[in-house]
XYZ file of N, CA and C in Angstrom:
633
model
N 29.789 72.460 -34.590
C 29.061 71.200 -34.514
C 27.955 71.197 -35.561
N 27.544 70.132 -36.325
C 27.097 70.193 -37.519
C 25.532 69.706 -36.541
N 24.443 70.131 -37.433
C 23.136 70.494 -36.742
C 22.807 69.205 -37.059
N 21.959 68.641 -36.174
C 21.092 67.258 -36.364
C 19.941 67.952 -37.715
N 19.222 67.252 -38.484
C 18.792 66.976 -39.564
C 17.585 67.932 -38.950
N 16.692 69.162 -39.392
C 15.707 69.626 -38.945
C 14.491 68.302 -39.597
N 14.501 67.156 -40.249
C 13.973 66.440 -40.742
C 13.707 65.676 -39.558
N 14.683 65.580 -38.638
C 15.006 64.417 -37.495
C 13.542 64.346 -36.141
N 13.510 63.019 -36.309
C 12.709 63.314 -34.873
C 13.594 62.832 -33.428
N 13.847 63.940 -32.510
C 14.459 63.731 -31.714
C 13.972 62.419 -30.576
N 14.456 61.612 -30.307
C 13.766 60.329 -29.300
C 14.363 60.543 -27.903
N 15.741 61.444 -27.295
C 16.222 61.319 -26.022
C 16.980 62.548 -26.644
N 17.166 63.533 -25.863
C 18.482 65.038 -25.745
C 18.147 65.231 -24.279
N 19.493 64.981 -23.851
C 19.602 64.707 -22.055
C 21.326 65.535 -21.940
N 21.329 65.775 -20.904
C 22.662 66.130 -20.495
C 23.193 65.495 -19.162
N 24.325 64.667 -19.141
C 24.943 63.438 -18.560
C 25.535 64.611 -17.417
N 25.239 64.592 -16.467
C 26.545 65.535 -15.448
C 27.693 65.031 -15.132
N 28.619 65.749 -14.616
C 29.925 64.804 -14.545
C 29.406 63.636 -13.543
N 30.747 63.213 -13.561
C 30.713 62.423 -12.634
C 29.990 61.031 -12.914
N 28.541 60.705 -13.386
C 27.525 60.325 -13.398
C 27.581 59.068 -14.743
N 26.570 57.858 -14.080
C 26.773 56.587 -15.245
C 25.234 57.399 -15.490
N 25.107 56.880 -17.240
C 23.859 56.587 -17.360
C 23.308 55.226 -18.308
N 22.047 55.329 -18.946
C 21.816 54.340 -19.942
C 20.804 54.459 -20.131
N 20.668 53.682 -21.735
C 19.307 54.020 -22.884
C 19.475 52.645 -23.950
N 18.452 52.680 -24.569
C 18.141 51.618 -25.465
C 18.383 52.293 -26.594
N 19.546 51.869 -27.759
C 19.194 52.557 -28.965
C 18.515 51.775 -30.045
N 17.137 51.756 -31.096
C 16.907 50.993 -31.706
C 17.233 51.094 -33.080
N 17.441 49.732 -33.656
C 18.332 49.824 -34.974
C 17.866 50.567 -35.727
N 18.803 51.679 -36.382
C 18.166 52.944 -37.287
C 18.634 54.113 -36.813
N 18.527 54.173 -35.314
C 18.580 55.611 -34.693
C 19.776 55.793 -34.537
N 20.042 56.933 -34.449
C 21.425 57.249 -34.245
C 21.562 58.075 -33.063
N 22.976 57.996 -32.319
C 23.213 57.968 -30.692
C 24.604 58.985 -31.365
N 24.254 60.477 -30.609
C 25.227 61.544 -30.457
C 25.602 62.055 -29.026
N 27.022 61.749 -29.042
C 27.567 62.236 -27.686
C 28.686 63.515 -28.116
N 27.840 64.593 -27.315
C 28.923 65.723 -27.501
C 29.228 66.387 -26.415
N 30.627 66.402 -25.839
C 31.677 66.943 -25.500
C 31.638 68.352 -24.718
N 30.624 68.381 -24.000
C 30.207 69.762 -24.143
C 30.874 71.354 -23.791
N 32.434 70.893 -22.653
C 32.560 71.595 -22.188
C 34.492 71.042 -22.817
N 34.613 70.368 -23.510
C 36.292 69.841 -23.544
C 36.819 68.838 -22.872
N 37.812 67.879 -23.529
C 38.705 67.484 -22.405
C 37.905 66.252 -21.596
N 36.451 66.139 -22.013
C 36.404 65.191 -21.041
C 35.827 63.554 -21.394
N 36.371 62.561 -21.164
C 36.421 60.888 -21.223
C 35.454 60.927 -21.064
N 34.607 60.263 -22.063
C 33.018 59.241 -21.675
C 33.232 57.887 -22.253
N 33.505 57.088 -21.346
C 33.885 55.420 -20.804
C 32.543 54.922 -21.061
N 31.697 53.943 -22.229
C 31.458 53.613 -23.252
C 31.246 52.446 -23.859
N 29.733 51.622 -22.998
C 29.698 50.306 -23.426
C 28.655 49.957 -23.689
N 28.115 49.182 -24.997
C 27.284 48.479 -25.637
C 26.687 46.710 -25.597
N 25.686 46.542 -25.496
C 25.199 45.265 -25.602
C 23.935 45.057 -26.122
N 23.473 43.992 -26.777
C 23.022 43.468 -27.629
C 21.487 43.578 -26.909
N 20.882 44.098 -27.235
C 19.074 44.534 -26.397
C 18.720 43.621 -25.976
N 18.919 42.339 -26.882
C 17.723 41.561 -26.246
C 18.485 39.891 -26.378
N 20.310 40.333 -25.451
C 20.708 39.374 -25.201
C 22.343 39.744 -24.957
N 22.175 40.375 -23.459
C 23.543 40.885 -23.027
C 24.312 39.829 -22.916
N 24.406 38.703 -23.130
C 25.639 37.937 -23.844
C 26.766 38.291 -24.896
N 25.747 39.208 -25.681
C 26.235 39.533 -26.888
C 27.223 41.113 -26.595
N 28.335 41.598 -26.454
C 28.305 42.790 -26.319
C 29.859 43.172 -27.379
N 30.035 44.701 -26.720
C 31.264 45.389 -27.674
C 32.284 44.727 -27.260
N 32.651 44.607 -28.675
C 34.554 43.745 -28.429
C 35.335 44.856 -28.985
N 36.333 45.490 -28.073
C 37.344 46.046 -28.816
C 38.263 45.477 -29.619
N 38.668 43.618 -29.342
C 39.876 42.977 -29.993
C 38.703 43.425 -31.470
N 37.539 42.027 -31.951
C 37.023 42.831 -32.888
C 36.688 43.520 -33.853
N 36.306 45.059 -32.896
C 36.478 46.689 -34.115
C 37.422 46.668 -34.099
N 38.768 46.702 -33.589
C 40.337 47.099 -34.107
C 40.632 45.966 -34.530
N 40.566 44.776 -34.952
C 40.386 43.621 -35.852
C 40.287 43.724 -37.532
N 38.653 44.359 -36.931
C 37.961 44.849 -38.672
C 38.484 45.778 -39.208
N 38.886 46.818 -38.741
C 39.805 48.234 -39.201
C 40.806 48.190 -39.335
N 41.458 47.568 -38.845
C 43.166 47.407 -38.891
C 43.806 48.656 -38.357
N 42.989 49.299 -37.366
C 43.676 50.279 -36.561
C 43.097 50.529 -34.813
N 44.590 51.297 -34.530
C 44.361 51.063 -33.106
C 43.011 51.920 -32.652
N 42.536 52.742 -33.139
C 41.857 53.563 -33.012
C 40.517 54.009 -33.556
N 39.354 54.161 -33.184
C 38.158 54.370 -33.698
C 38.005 55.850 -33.975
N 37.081 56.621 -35.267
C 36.824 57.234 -35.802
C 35.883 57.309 -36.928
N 35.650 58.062 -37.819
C 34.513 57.708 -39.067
C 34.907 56.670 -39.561
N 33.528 55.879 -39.850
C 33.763 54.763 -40.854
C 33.933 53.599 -39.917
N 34.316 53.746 -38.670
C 34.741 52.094 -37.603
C 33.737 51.809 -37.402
N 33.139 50.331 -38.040
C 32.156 49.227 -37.255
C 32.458 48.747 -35.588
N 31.510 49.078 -34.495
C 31.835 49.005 -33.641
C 31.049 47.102 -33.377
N 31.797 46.184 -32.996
C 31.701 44.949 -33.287
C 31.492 44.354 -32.058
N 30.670 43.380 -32.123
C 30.249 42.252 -30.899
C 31.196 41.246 -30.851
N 30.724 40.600 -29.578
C 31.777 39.407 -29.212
C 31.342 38.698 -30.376
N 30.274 38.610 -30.941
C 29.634 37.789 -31.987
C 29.838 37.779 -33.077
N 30.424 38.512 -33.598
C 31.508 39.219 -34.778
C 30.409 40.236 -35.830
N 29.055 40.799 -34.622
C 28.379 41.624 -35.994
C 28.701 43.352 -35.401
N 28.371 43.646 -36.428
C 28.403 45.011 -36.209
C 27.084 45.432 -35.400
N 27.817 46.152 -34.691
C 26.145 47.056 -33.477
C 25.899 48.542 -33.737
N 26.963 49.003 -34.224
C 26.753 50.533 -34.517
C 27.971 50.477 -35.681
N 28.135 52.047 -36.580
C 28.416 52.220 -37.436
C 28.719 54.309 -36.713
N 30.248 54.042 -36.978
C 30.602 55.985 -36.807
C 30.463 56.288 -38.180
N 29.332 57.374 -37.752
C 29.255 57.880 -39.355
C 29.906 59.255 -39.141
N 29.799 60.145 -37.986
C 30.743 61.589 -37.891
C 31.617 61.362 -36.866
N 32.630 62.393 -37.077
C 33.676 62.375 -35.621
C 34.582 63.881 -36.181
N 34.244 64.386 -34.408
C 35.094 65.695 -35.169
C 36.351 65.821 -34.463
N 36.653 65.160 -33.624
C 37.391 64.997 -32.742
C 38.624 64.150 -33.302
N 38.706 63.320 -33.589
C 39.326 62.320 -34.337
C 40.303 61.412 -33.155
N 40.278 61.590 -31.934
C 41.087 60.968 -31.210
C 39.667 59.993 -29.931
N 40.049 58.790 -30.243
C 39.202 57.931 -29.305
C 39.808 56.563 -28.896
N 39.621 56.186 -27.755
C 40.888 55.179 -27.118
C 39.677 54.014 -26.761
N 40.708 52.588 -27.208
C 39.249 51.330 -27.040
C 40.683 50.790 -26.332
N 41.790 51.287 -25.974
C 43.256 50.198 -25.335
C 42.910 50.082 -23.508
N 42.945 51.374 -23.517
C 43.418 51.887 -21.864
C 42.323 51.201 -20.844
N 40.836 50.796 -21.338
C 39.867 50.977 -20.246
C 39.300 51.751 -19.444
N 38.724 51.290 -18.087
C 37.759 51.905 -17.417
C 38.667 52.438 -16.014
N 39.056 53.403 -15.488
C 39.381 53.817 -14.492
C 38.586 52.492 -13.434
N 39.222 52.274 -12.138
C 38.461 51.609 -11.235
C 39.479 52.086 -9.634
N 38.932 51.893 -8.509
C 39.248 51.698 -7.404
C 40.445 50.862 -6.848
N 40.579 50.110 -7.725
C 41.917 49.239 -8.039
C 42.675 49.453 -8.877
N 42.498 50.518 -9.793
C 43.715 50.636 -10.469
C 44.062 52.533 -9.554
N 43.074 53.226 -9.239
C 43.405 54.256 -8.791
C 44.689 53.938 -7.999
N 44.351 52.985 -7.133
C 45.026 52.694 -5.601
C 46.354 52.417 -6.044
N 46.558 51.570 -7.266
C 48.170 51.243 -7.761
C 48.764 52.080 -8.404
N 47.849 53.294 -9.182
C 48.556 54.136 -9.881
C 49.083 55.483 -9.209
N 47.754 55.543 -7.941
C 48.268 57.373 -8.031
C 48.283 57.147 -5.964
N 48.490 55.369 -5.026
C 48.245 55.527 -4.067
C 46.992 55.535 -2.986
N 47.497 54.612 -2.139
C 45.845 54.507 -1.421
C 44.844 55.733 -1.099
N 45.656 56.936 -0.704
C 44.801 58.269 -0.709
C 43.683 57.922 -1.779
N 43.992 57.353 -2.708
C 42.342 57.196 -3.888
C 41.740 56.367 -3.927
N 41.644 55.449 -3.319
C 40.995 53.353 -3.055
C 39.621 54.448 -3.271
N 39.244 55.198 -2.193
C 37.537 55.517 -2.223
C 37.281 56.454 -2.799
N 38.209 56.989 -3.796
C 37.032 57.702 -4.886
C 36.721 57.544 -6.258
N 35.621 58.238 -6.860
C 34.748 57.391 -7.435
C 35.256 56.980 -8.712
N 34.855 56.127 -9.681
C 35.557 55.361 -10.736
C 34.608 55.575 -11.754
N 35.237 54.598 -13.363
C 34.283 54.346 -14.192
C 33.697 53.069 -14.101
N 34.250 51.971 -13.525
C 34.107 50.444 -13.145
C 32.546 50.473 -11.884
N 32.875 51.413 -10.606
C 32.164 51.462 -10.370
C 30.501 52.146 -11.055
N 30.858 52.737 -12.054
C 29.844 53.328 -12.104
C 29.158 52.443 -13.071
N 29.826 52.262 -14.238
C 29.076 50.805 -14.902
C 28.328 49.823 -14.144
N 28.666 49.138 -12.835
C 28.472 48.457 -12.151
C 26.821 48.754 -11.741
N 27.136 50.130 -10.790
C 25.506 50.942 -10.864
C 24.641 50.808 -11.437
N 25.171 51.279 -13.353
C 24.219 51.227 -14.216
C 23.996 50.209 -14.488
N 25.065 48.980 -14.918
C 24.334 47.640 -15.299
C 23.563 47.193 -14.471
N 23.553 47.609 -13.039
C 22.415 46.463 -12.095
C 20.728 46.825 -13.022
N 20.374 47.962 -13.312
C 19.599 48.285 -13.447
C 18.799 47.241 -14.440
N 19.881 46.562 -15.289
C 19.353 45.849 -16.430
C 19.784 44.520 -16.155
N 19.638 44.575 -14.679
C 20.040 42.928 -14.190
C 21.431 42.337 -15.016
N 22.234 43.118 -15.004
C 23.594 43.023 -15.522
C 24.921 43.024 -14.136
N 25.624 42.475 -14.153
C 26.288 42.355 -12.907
C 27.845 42.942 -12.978
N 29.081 43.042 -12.089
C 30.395 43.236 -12.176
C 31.188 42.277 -12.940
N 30.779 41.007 -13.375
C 31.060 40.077 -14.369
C 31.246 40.654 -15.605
N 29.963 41.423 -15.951
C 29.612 41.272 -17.318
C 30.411 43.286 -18.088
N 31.033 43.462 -16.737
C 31.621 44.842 -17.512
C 33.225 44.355 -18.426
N 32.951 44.445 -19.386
C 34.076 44.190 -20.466
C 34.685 45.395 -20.891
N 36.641 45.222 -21.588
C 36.764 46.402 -22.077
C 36.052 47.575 -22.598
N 35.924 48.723 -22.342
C 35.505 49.505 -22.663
C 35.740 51.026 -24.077
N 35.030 51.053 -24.907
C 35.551 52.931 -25.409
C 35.331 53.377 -24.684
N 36.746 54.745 -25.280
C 36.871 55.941 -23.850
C 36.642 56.765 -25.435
N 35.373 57.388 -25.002
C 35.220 58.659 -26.430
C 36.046 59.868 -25.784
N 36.904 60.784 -27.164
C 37.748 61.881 -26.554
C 38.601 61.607 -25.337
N 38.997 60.592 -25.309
C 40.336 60.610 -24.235
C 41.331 60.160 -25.390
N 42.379 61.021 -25.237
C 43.783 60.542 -25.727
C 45.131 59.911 -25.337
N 44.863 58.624 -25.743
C 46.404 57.582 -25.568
C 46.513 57.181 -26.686
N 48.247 57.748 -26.442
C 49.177 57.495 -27.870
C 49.488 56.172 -27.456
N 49.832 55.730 -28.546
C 50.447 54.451 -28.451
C 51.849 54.286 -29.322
N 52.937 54.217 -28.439
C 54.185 53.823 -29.279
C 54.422 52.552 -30.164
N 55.680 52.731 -30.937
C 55.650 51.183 -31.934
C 56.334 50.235 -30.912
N 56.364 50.072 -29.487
C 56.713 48.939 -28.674
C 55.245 48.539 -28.368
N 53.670 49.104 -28.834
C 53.229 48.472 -28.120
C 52.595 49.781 -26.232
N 52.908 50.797 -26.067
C 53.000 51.162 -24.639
C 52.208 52.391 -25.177
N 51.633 52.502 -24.029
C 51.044 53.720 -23.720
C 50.357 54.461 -22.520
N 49.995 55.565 -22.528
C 49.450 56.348 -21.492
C 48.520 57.459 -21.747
N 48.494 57.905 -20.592
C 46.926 59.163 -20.801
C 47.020 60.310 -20.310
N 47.300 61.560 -21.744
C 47.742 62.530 -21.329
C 46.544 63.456 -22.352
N 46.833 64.781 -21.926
C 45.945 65.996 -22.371
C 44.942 65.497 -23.047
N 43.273 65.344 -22.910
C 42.764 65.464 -24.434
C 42.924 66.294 -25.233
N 42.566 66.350 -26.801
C 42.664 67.351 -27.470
C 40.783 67.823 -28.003
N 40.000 67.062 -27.073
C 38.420 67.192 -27.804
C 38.192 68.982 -27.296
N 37.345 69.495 -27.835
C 37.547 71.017 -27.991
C 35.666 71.404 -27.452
N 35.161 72.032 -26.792
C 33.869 71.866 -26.485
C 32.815 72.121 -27.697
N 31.932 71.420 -27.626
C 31.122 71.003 -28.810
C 31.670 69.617 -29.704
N 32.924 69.353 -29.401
C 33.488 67.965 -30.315
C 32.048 66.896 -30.217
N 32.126 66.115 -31.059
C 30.808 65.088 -31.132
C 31.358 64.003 -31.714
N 30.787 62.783 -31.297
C 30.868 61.585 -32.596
C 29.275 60.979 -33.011
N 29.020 60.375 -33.709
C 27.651 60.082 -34.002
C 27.960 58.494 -34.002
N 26.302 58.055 -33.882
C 26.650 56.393 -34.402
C 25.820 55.803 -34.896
N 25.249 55.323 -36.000
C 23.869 54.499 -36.378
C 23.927 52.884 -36.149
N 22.837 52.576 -35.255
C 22.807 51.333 -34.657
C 22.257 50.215 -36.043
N 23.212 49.253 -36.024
C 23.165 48.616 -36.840
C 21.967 47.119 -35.864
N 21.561 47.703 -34.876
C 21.021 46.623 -34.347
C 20.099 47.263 -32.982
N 18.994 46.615 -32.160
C 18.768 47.555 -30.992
C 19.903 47.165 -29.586
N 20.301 48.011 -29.428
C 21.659 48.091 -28.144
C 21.305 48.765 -27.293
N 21.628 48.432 -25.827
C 21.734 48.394 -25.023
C 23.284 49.455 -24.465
N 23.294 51.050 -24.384
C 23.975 51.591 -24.234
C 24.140 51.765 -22.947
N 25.846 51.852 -22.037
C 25.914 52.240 -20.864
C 27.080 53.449 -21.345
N 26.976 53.980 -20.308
C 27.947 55.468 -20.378
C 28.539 55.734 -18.740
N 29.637 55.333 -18.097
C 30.367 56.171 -17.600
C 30.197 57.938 -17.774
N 29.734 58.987 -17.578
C 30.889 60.191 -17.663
C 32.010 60.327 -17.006
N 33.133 60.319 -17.440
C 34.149 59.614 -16.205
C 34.686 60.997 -15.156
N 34.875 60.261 -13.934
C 34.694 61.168 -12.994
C 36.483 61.102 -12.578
N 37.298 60.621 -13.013
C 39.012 60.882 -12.812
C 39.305 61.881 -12.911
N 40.213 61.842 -11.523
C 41.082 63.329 -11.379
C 42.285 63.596 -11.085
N 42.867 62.642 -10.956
C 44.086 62.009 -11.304
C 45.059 61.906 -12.524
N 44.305 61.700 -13.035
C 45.467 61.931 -14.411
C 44.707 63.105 -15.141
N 45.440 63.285 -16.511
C 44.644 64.046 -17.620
C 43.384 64.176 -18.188
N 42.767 62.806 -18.457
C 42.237 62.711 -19.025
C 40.357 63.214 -19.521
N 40.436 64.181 -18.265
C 39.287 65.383 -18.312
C 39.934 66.636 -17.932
N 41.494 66.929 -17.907
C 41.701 68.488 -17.415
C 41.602 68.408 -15.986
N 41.525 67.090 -15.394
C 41.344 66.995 -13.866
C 40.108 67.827 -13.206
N 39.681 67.903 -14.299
C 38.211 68.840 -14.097
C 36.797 68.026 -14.443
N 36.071 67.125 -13.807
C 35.326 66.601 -15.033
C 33.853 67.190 -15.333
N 33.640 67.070 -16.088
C 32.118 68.466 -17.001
C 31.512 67.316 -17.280
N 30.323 67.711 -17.474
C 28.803 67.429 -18.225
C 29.576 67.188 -19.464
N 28.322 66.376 -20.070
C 28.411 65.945 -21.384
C 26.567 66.085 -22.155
N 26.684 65.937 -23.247
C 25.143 65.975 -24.371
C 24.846 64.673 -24.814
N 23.777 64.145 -24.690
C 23.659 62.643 -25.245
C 22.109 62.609 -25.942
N 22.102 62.636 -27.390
C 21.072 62.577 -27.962
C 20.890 61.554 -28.894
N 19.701 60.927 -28.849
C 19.492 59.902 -29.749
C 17.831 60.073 -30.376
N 18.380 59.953 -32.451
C 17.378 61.076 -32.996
C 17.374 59.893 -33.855
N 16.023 59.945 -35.161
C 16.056 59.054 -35.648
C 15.045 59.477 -37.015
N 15.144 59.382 -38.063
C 14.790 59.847 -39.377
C 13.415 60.429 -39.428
N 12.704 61.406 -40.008
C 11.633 61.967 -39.737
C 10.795 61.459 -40.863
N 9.927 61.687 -40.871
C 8.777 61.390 -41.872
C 9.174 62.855 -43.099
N 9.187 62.183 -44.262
C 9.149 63.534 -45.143
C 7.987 64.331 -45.483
């Protein structure tokens, strides 16, 4: 993992436990690092506009502007509004899914059987975190899943099997605007997509130092 800038002044280095939503303000300039800490595990991944959650991440969009299914270095991550909110400037991982969505209580129940209606989700947990910012179950829109891997065939189909993120994997992002970050750590155990194990994660947001 490549070292944050000893130039940098750190503004937030927190560690997300599994399971667990959180959220932070990033302001335009700073840059927002989520790393991977232990492998293998989905952090479900949504943005809005600071100072006007109307405005938030569109996946149609960033895979619009890129012309690919998939985010990595270089993807403008894009508003319903058509601006850019952040900018991936690293990724070591190279596999990140904006198709599949947010695990929920309703899709558990159809996919893997009512035995799972009551346990815990990424839908619910957004839900949690947005109340905080007077944000409601309305306003949770598609989501990025950082380090979860779904292939996608040329019909169009796909699913969610092994990650390949390796512990320490990271992506970085410089906010092209001040945003309004929510984070799932996703707590699924059901399918692959944490090793059926789910771990802590690193969430730091650092921002240019005085020379």
């Amino acid at each position: 993992m490549t070292a944050i800038p000893a130039s940098a002044r750190i503004v937030l280095d927190t560690e997300i436990p599994a399971r667990v939503p959180w959220s932070a303000i990033i302001r335009k300039g700073q840059t927002l690092r989520i790393v991977d800490s232990h492998g293998q595990q989905a952090v479900d991944t949504l943005f809005y506009a600071a100072d006007d959650h109307g405005e938030r991440y569109s996946g149609q969009d960033t895979l619009r502007a890129q012309g690919s299914a998939y985010v990595t270095t270089g993807t403008r991550i894009m508003s319903t509004e058509g601006r850019t909110m952040l900018r991936m400037v690293a990724d070591s991982c190279g596999l990140h899914d904006t198709s599949a969505g947010a695990c929920s209580c309703e899709s558990n129940t159809v996919r893997f059987g009512h035995q799972t209606k009551y346990l815990h989700a990424c839908r619910e947990n957004f839900v949690l975190e947005a109340a905080k910012h007077g944000l409601s179950k309305r306003d949770i829109v598609p989501n990025l899943n950082f380090f979860m891997n779904v292939p996608l065939d040329p019909d169009g189909n796909f699913t969610v099997v092994d990650g390949v993120s390796k512990p320490g994997d990271y992506v970085e992002m410089v906010a092209e605007m001040d945003v309004l970050c929510l984070i799932s750590n996703c707590p699924q155990v059901n399918n692959p997509c944490n090793g059926f194990f789910p771990t802590p994660i690193q969430v730091v947001i650092y921002e240019a130092g005085e020379d």
